[in-house]
Amino acid sequence: MYLKLIRDRHEQRYTGGKLYLDGEFFSWTLEPAPPVIPLGLYLVELTVSGRAQRGELWSPDPGHRLPILVKVPGHEGIRIHAGNFPKDTQGCILLGDMRAGEAVYRSRPALERLIAHFQAPCQLEITEEGV
């Protein structure tokens, strides 16, 4: 399994992008502005999220697991999770089946699909549109 996030919108309050799974469009993404995650290649694992266990993040996994990016320079706990607006992310990647303005929608179904397809560990490449 190979994930590629292509950032295509840089706005004052958010960064938007497109997530591809094995070369096929998978979902829209939303990150804070400026993005916390530098461009590059990251290992992604599926691990238990303490925030999901406490009910602070939603996870479709009964074990409260969510994808986490490993070795993000200067940051820990960068996950891929559900959320709709810039206020829902503090550096993580939000997924959505629809994108409008500064929001992604149908985030939970997108995350459910990602967890269902997840083969750990995998790689996530983050790039900019046109690169």
CSV table of N, CA and C in Angstrom, one decimal:
chain,number,residue,atom,x,y,z
A,1,MET,N,0.9,-1.2,0.0
A,1,MET,CA,0.0,0.0,0.0
A,1,MET,C,0.9,1.2,0.0
A,2,TYR,N,0.6,2.2,-0.9
A,2,TYR,CA,1.4,3.4,-1.0
A,2,TYR,C,0.4,4.6,-1.1
A,3,LEU,N,0.6,5.5,-0.2
A,3,LEU,CA,-0.2,6.7,-0.1
A,3,LEU,C,0.6,7.9,-0.7
A,4,LYS,N,-0.1,8.8,-1.4
A,4,LYS,CA,0.6,10.0,-1.9
A,4,LYS,C,-0.4,11.2,-1.6
A,5,LEU,N,0.1,12.2,-0.9
A,5,LEU,CA,-0.7,13.4,-0.7
A,5,LEU,C,-0.1,14.5,-1.5
A,6,ILE,N,-1.0,15.1,-2.4
A,6,ILE,CA,-0.5,16.2,-3.2
A,6,ILE,C,-1.2,17.4,-2.7
A,7,ARG,N,-0.5,18.4,-2.1
A,7,ARG,CA,-1.1,19.6,-1.7
A,7,ARG,C,-1.4,20.5,-2.9
A,8,ASP,N,-2.6,21.0,-2.9
A,8,ASP,CA,-3.0,21.8,-4.1
A,8,ASP,C,-3.6,23.1,-3.7
A,9,ARG,N,-3.8,23.4,-2.5
A,9,ARG,CA,-4.4,24.7,-2.0
A,9,ARG,C,-3.7,25.2,-0.8
A,10,HIS,N,-3.2,26.4,-0.9
A,10,HIS,CA,-2.5,27.0,0.3
A,10,HIS,C,-3.3,28.3,0.6
A,11,GLU,N,-4.1,28.3,1.6
A,11,GLU,CA,-4.9,29.5,2.0
A,11,GLU,C,-4.5,30.0,3.3
A,12,GLN,N,-5.0,31.1,3.8
A,12,GLN,CA,-4.6,31.7,5.0
A,12,GLN,C,-4.9,30.8,6.2
A,13,ARG,N,-6.0,30.0,6.2
A,13,ARG,CA,-6.4,29.2,7.4
A,13,ARG,C,-6.2,27.7,7.2
A,14,TYR,N,-5.9,27.3,6.0
A,14,TYR,CA,-5.8,25.8,5.7
A,14,TYR,C,-5.0,25.5,4.5
A,15,THR,N,-4.6,24.2,4.4
A,15,THR,CA,-3.9,23.7,3.3
A,15,THR,C,-4.7,22.5,2.8
A,16,GLY,N,-5.1,22.5,1.5
A,16,GLY,CA,-5.9,21.4,1.0
A,16,GLY,C,-5.1,20.5,0.1
A,17,GLY,N,-5.5,19.3,-0.1
A,17,GLY,CA,-4.8,18.4,-0.9
A,17,GLY,C,-5.7,17.2,-1.4
A,18,LYS,N,-5.0,16.3,-2.1
A,18,LYS,CA,-5.7,15.1,-2.6
A,18,LYS,C,-4.8,13.9,-2.2
A,19,LEU,N,-5.5,12.9,-1.7
A,19,LEU,CA,-4.8,11.7,-1.2
A,19,LEU,C,-5.0,10.6,-2.2
A,20,TYR,N,-4.0,9.9,-2.7
A,20,TYR,CA,-4.0,8.8,-3.6
A,20,TYR,C,-3.6,7.6,-2.9
A,21,LEU,N,-4.3,6.5,-3.2
A,21,LEU,CA,-3.9,5.2,-2.7
A,21,LEU,C,-3.5,4.3,-3.8
A,22,ASP,N,-2.3,3.8,-3.9
A,22,ASP,CA,-1.8,3.0,-5.0
A,22,ASP,C,-2.1,3.7,-6.3
A,23,GLY,N,-1.9,5.0,-6.4
A,23,GLY,CA,-2.1,5.7,-7.7
A,23,GLY,C,-3.5,6.1,-8.0
A,24,GLU,N,-4.5,5.7,-7.2
A,24,GLU,CA,-5.9,6.1,-7.5
A,24,GLU,C,-6.3,7.1,-6.5
A,25,PHE,N,-7.1,8.1,-7.0
A,25,PHE,CA,-7.6,9.1,-6.1
A,25,PHE,C,-8.4,8.4,-5.0
A,26,PHE,N,-8.2,8.9,-3.7
A,26,PHE,CA,-8.9,8.2,-2.6
A,26,PHE,C,-9.7,9.2,-1.8
A,27,SER,N,-9.2,10.4,-1.5
A,27,SER,CA,-10.0,11.4,-0.8
A,27,SER,C,-9.3,12.8,-0.8
A,28,TRP,N,-10.1,13.7,-0.4
A,28,TRP,CA,-9.6,15.1,-0.2
A,28,TRP,C,-8.9,15.2,1.2
A,29,THR,N,-8.0,16.1,1.3
A,29,THR,CA,-7.3,16.2,2.6
A,29,THR,C,-7.4,17.7,3.1
A,30,LEU,N,-7.2,17.9,4.4
A,30,LEU,CA,-7.2,19.2,5.0
A,30,LEU,C,-6.1,19.2,6.1
A,31,GLU,N,-5.3,20.2,6.0
A,31,GLU,CA,-4.2,20.4,7.0
A,31,GLU,C,-4.2,21.9,7.5
A,32,PRO,N,-3.6,22.2,8.6
A,32,PRO,CA,-3.5,23.6,9.0
A,32,PRO,C,-2.6,24.4,8.0
A,33,ALA,N,-2.7,25.7,8.1
A,33,ALA,CA,-1.8,26.6,7.4
A,33,ALA,C,-1.0,27.3,8.4
A,34,PRO,N,0.3,27.3,8.2
A,34,PRO,CA,1.1,26.5,7.3
A,34,PRO,C,1.1,25.0,7.7
A,35,PRO,N,1.3,24.1,6.8
A,35,PRO,CA,1.3,22.7,7.2
A,35,PRO,C,2.5,22.4,8.2
A,36,VAL,N,2.2,21.5,9.1
A,36,VAL,CA,3.2,21.1,10.1
A,36,VAL,C,4.2,20.0,9.5
A,37,ILE,N,3.7,19.2,8.6
A,37,ILE,CA,4.5,18.1,8.0
A,37,ILE,C,5.3,18.6,6.8
A,38,PRO,N,6.6,18.5,6.9
A,38,PRO,CA,7.4,18.9,5.7
A,38,PRO,C,7.2,17.9,4.5
A,39,LEU,N,7.4,18.4,3.3
A,39,LEU,CA,7.4,17.5,2.2
A,39,LEU,C,8.3,16.4,2.4
A,40,GLY,N,8.0,15.2,1.9
A,40,GLY,CA,8.9,14.0,2.0
A,40,GLY,C,8.2,12.7,2.1
A,41,LEU,N,8.9,11.7,2.4
A,41,LEU,CA,8.4,10.3,2.5
A,41,LEU,C,8.4,9.9,4.0
A,42,TYR,N,7.2,9.3,4.4
A,42,TYR,CA,7.0,9.0,5.8
A,42,TYR,C,6.5,7.5,5.9
A,43,LEU,N,7.0,6.8,6.9
A,43,LEU,CA,6.4,5.6,7.3
A,43,LEU,C,5.1,5.8,8.0
A,44,VAL,N,4.1,5.1,7.8
A,44,VAL,CA,2.8,5.2,8.4
A,44,VAL,C,2.4,3.9,9.1
A,45,GLU,N,2.1,3.9,10.3
A,45,GLU,CA,1.7,2.7,11.1
A,45,GLU,C,0.3,2.9,11.6
A,46,LEU,N,-0.4,1.8,12.0
A,46,LEU,CA,-1.7,1.9,12.6
A,46,LEU,C,-1.5,1.6,14.1
A,47,THR,N,-1.7,2.6,14.9
A,47,THR,CA,-1.4,2.4,16.4
A,47,THR,C,-2.6,2.9,17.2
A,48,VAL,N,-2.6,2.5,18.4
A,48,VAL,CA,-3.7,2.9,19.3
A,48,VAL,C,-3.5,4.4,19.6
A,49,SER,N,-4.6,5.2,19.5
A,49,SER,CA,-4.5,6.6,19.8
A,49,SER,C,-5.1,6.8,21.2
A,50,GLY,N,-4.3,7.4,22.0
A,50,GLY,CA,-4.8,7.8,23.4
A,50,GLY,C,-6.0,8.7,23.3
A,51,ARG,N,-6.0,9.7,22.4
A,51,ARG,CA,-7.1,10.6,22.2
A,51,ARG,C,-8.3,9.9,21.7
A,52,ALA,N,-8.2,8.9,20.9
A,52,ALA,CA,-9.4,8.1,20.5
A,52,ALA,C,-9.9,7.3,21.7
A,53,GLN,N,-9.0,6.8,22.5
A,53,GLN,CA,-9.5,6.0,23.6
A,53,GLN,C,-10.3,6.9,24.6
A,54,ARG,N,-9.8,8.2,24.7
A,54,ARG,CA,-10.5,9.1,25.6
A,54,ARG,C,-11.8,9.7,25.0
A,55,GLY,N,-12.0,9.4,23.7
A,55,GLY,CA,-13.2,10.0,23.0
A,55,GLY,C,-13.0,11.3,22.5
A,56,GLU,N,-11.7,11.8,22.4
A,56,GLU,CA,-11.4,13.1,21.8
A,56,GLU,C,-11.3,13.0,20.3
A,57,LEU,N,-11.0,11.8,19.8
A,57,LEU,CA,-11.0,11.6,18.3
A,57,LEU,C,-11.8,10.4,18.0
A,58,TRP,N,-12.5,10.4,16.9
A,58,TRP,CA,-13.3,9.3,16.5
A,58,TRP,C,-12.4,8.3,15.7
A,59,SER,N,-12.6,7.0,16.0
A,59,SER,CA,-11.9,6.0,15.2
A,59,SER,C,-12.9,4.9,14.9
A,60,PRO,N,-12.9,4.4,13.6
A,60,PRO,CA,-13.8,3.3,13.2
A,60,PRO,C,-13.3,2.0,13.8
A,61,ASP,N,-12.1,1.9,14.3
A,61,ASP,CA,-11.4,0.7,14.7
A,61,ASP,C,-11.9,0.5,16.2
A,62,PRO,N,-12.3,-0.8,16.5
A,62,PRO,CA,-12.7,-1.0,17.9
A,62,PRO,C,-11.6,-0.9,18.9
A,63,GLY,N,-10.4,-1.1,18.4
A,63,GLY,CA,-9.2,-0.9,19.3
A,63,GLY,C,-8.7,0.5,19.4
A,64,HIS,N,-9.4,1.5,18.8
A,64,HIS,CA,-9.0,2.9,18.8
A,64,HIS,C,-7.7,3.2,18.1
A,65,ARG,N,-7.5,2.4,17.1
A,65,ARG,CA,-6.3,2.6,16.3
A,65,ARG,C,-6.5,3.7,15.2
A,66,LEU,N,-5.5,4.5,14.9
A,66,LEU,CA,-5.5,5.4,13.8
A,66,LEU,C,-4.1,5.4,13.1
A,67,PRO,N,-4.1,5.8,11.9
A,67,PRO,CA,-2.8,5.9,11.2
A,67,PRO,C,-1.9,7.0,11.8
A,68,ILE,N,-0.7,6.7,12.1
A,68,ILE,CA,0.3,7.7,12.6
A,68,ILE,C,1.5,7.8,11.7
A,69,LEU,N,2.0,9.1,11.4
A,69,LEU,CA,3.2,9.3,10.7
A,69,LEU,C,4.4,9.2,11.6
A,70,VAL,N,5.4,8.4,11.2
A,70,VAL,CA,6.6,8.1,12.0
A,70,VAL,C,7.7,9.1,11.6
A,71,LYS,N,8.3,9.7,12.7
A,71,LYS,CA,9.5,10.5,12.5
A,71,LYS,C,9.2,11.8,11.7
A,72,VAL,N,8.2,12.5,12.0
A,72,VAL,CA,7.9,13.8,11.4
A,72,VAL,C,8.9,14.8,12.1
A,73,PRO,N,9.8,15.5,11.4
A,73,PRO,CA,10.7,16.3,12.1
A,73,PRO,C,10.1,17.4,13.0
A,74,GLY,N,10.5,17.4,14.2
A,74,GLY,CA,10.0,18.3,15.2
A,74,GLY,C,8.6,18.1,15.8
A,75,HIS,N,8.0,17.0,15.4
A,75,HIS,CA,6.6,16.7,15.9
A,75,HIS,C,6.4,15.2,16.2
A,76,GLU,N,5.5,15.0,17.1
A,76,GLU,CA,5.1,13.6,17.5
A,76,GLU,C,3.6,13.6,17.4
A,77,GLY,N,3.1,12.4,17.2
A,77,GLY,CA,1.6,12.2,17.2
A,77,GLY,C,0.9,12.7,16.1
A,78,ILE,N,1.5,12.9,14.9
A,78,ILE,CA,0.8,13.3,13.7
A,78,ILE,C,0.1,12.2,13.1
A,79,ARG,N,-1.3,12.3,13.1
A,79,ARG,CA,-2.1,11.2,12.6
A,79,ARG,C,-3.0,11.6,11.4
A,80,ILE,N,-3.6,10.6,10.8
A,80,ILE,CA,-4.6,10.8,9.8
A,80,ILE,C,-5.9,10.5,10.5
A,81,HIS,N,-6.8,11.4,10.6
A,81,HIS,CA,-8.1,11.2,11.3
A,81,HIS,C,-9.2,12.0,10.7
A,82,ALA,N,-10.4,11.8,11.2
A,82,ALA,CA,-11.6,12.4,10.8
A,82,ALA,C,-11.7,13.9,11.3
A,83,GLY,N,-12.3,14.7,10.6
A,83,GLY,CA,-12.5,16.1,11.0
A,83,GLY,C,-13.0,16.9,9.7
A,84,ASN,N,-13.5,18.1,9.9
A,84,ASN,CA,-14.1,18.8,8.8
A,84,ASN,C,-13.5,20.2,8.6
A,85,PHE,N,-13.0,20.8,9.6
A,85,PHE,CA,-12.6,22.2,9.5
A,85,PHE,C,-11.1,22.4,10.0
A,86,PRO,N,-10.5,23.5,9.6
A,86,PRO,CA,-9.1,23.8,10.1
A,86,PRO,C,-9.0,23.7,11.6
A,87,LYS,N,-10.1,24.0,12.4
A,87,LYS,CA,-10.0,24.0,13.8
A,87,LYS,C,-9.9,22.5,14.3
A,88,ASP,N,-10.2,21.6,13.5
A,88,ASP,CA,-10.2,20.1,13.9
A,88,ASP,C,-8.8,19.5,13.8
A,89,THR,N,-7.8,20.2,13.3
A,89,THR,CA,-6.5,19.7,13.2
A,89,THR,C,-5.5,20.6,13.8
A,90,GLN,N,-4.6,20.0,14.5
A,90,GLN,CA,-3.5,20.7,15.1
A,90,GLN,C,-2.2,20.3,14.5
A,91,GLY,N,-2.2,19.9,13.2
A,91,GLY,CA,-1.1,19.5,12.5
A,91,GLY,C,-1.3,18.1,11.8
A,92,CYS,N,-2.4,17.5,12.1
A,92,CYS,CA,-2.7,16.2,11.5
A,92,CYS,C,-3.4,16.4,10.1
A,93,ILE,N,-3.6,15.2,9.5
A,93,ILE,CA,-4.2,15.2,8.1
A,93,ILE,C,-5.6,14.8,8.3
A,94,LEU,N,-6.6,15.6,7.9
A,94,LEU,CA,-8.0,15.2,7.9
A,94,LEU,C,-8.4,14.7,6.5
A,95,LEU,N,-9.3,13.7,6.5
A,95,LEU,CA,-9.8,13.2,5.2
A,95,LEU,C,-11.2,13.6,5.0
A,96,GLY,N,-11.6,13.6,3.7
A,96,GLY,CA,-13.0,13.8,3.4
A,96,GLY,C,-13.3,13.4,2.0
A,97,ASP,N,-14.6,12.9,1.8
A,97,ASP,CA,-15.0,12.5,0.5
A,97,ASP,C,-15.5,13.7,-0.4
A,98,MET,N,-15.7,14.9,0.2
A,98,MET,CA,-16.1,16.1,-0.5
A,98,MET,C,-15.3,17.2,0.1
A,99,ARG,N,-15.1,18.2,-0.8
A,99,ARG,CA,-14.3,19.4,-0.4
A,99,ARG,C,-15.1,20.6,-0.8
A,100,ALA,N,-15.3,21.6,0.1
A,100,ALA,CA,-15.9,22.9,-0.2
A,100,ALA,C,-15.3,24.0,0.6
A,101,GLY,N,-14.7,24.9,0.0
A,101,GLY,CA,-14.1,26.0,0.7
A,101,GLY,C,-13.0,25.5,1.6
A,102,GLU,N,-13.1,25.9,2.9
A,102,GLU,CA,-12.0,25.5,3.8
A,102,GLU,C,-12.4,24.2,4.6
A,103,ALA,N,-13.3,23.4,4.1
A,103,ALA,CA,-13.8,22.2,4.8
A,103,ALA,C,-13.7,21.0,3.9
A,104,VAL,N,-13.6,19.8,4.6
A,104,VAL,CA,-13.8,18.5,3.9
A,104,VAL,C,-15.0,17.9,4.6
A,105,TYR,N,-15.8,17.2,3.9
A,105,TYR,CA,-17.0,16.6,4.4
A,105,TYR,C,-17.0,15.1,4.2
A,106,ARG,N,-17.9,14.4,4.9
A,106,ARG,CA,-17.9,12.9,4.8
A,106,ARG,C,-16.6,12.3,5.2
A,107,SER,N,-16.1,12.9,6.3
A,107,SER,CA,-14.7,12.5,6.8
A,107,SER,C,-14.7,11.1,7.4
A,108,ARG,N,-15.8,10.8,8.1
A,108,ARG,CA,-15.8,9.5,8.7
A,108,ARG,C,-15.8,8.3,7.7
A,109,PRO,N,-16.7,8.4,6.7
A,109,PRO,CA,-16.6,7.3,5.7
A,109,PRO,C,-15.3,7.2,5.0
A,110,ALA,N,-14.6,8.3,4.7
A,110,ALA,CA,-13.3,8.3,4.1
A,110,ALA,C,-12.3,7.6,5.1
A,111,LEU,N,-12.3,7.9,6.3
A,111,LEU,CA,-11.4,7.3,7.3
A,111,LEU,C,-11.8,5.8,7.5
A,112,GLU,N,-13.0,5.4,7.5
A,112,GLU,CA,-13.4,4.0,7.5
A,112,GLU,C,-12.8,3.2,6.4
A,113,ARG,N,-12.9,3.8,5.1
A,113,ARG,CA,-12.3,3.2,4.0
A,113,ARG,C,-10.8,3.0,4.1
A,114,LEU,N,-10.1,4.0,4.6
A,114,LEU,CA,-8.7,4.0,4.7
A,114,LEU,C,-8.3,2.9,5.7
A,115,ILE,N,-9.0,2.8,6.9
A,115,ILE,CA,-8.7,1.8,7.9
A,115,ILE,C,-8.9,0.4,7.3
A,116,ALA,N,-10.0,0.3,6.5
A,116,ALA,CA,-10.3,-1.0,5.9
A,116,ALA,C,-9.3,-1.5,4.9
A,117,HIS,N,-8.7,-0.5,4.2
A,117,HIS,CA,-7.6,-0.9,3.2
A,117,HIS,C,-6.2,-0.9,3.8
A,118,PHE,N,-6.1,-0.5,5.0
A,118,PHE,CA,-4.7,-0.2,5.6
A,118,PHE,C,-3.9,-1.5,5.7
A,119,GLN,N,-2.7,-1.5,5.1
A,119,GLN,CA,-1.8,-2.5,5.2
A,119,GLN,C,-0.5,-1.9,5.9
A,120,ALA,N,-0.2,-2.3,7.1
A,120,ALA,CA,0.9,-1.7,7.8
A,120,ALA,C,2.1,-2.5,7.7
A,121,PRO,N,3.3,-1.9,7.8
A,121,PRO,CA,3.4,-0.4,7.6
A,121,PRO,C,3.3,-0.1,6.1
A,122,CYS,N,3.0,1.2,5.9
A,122,CYS,CA,3.0,1.7,4.5
A,122,CYS,C,3.8,3.0,4.4
A,123,GLN,N,3.9,3.5,3.3
A,123,GLN,CA,4.6,4.8,3.1
A,123,GLN,C,3.6,5.9,2.6
A,124,LEU,N,3.8,7.1,3.0
A,124,LEU,CA,3.1,8.3,2.6
A,124,LEU,C,4.1,9.3,2.1
A,125,GLU,N,3.9,9.6,0.8
A,125,GLU,CA,4.7,10.7,0.2
A,125,GLU,C,3.9,12.0,0.2
A,126,ILE,N,4.5,13.1,0.6
A,126,ILE,CA,3.8,14.3,0.6
A,126,ILE,C,4.5,15.2,-0.3
A,127,THR,N,3.8,15.8,-1.3
A,127,THR,CA,4.3,16.6,-2.4
A,127,THR,C,3.4,17.8,-2.6
A,128,GLU,N,3.9,18.7,-3.4
A,128,GLU,CA,3.1,19.9,-3.9
A,128,GLU,C,2.6,19.6,-5.3
A,129,GLU,N,1.5,20.2,-5.7
A,129,GLU,CA,1.0,20.0,-7.0
A,129,GLU,C,2.0,20.6,-8.0
A,130,GLY,N,2.2,19.9,-9.1
A,130,GLY,CA,3.2,20.4,-10.1
A,130,GLY,C,4.6,19.9,-9.8
A,131,VAL,N,4.8,19.2,-8.7
A,131,VAL,CA,6.2,18.8,-8.3
A,131,VAL,C,6.3,17.3,-8.7
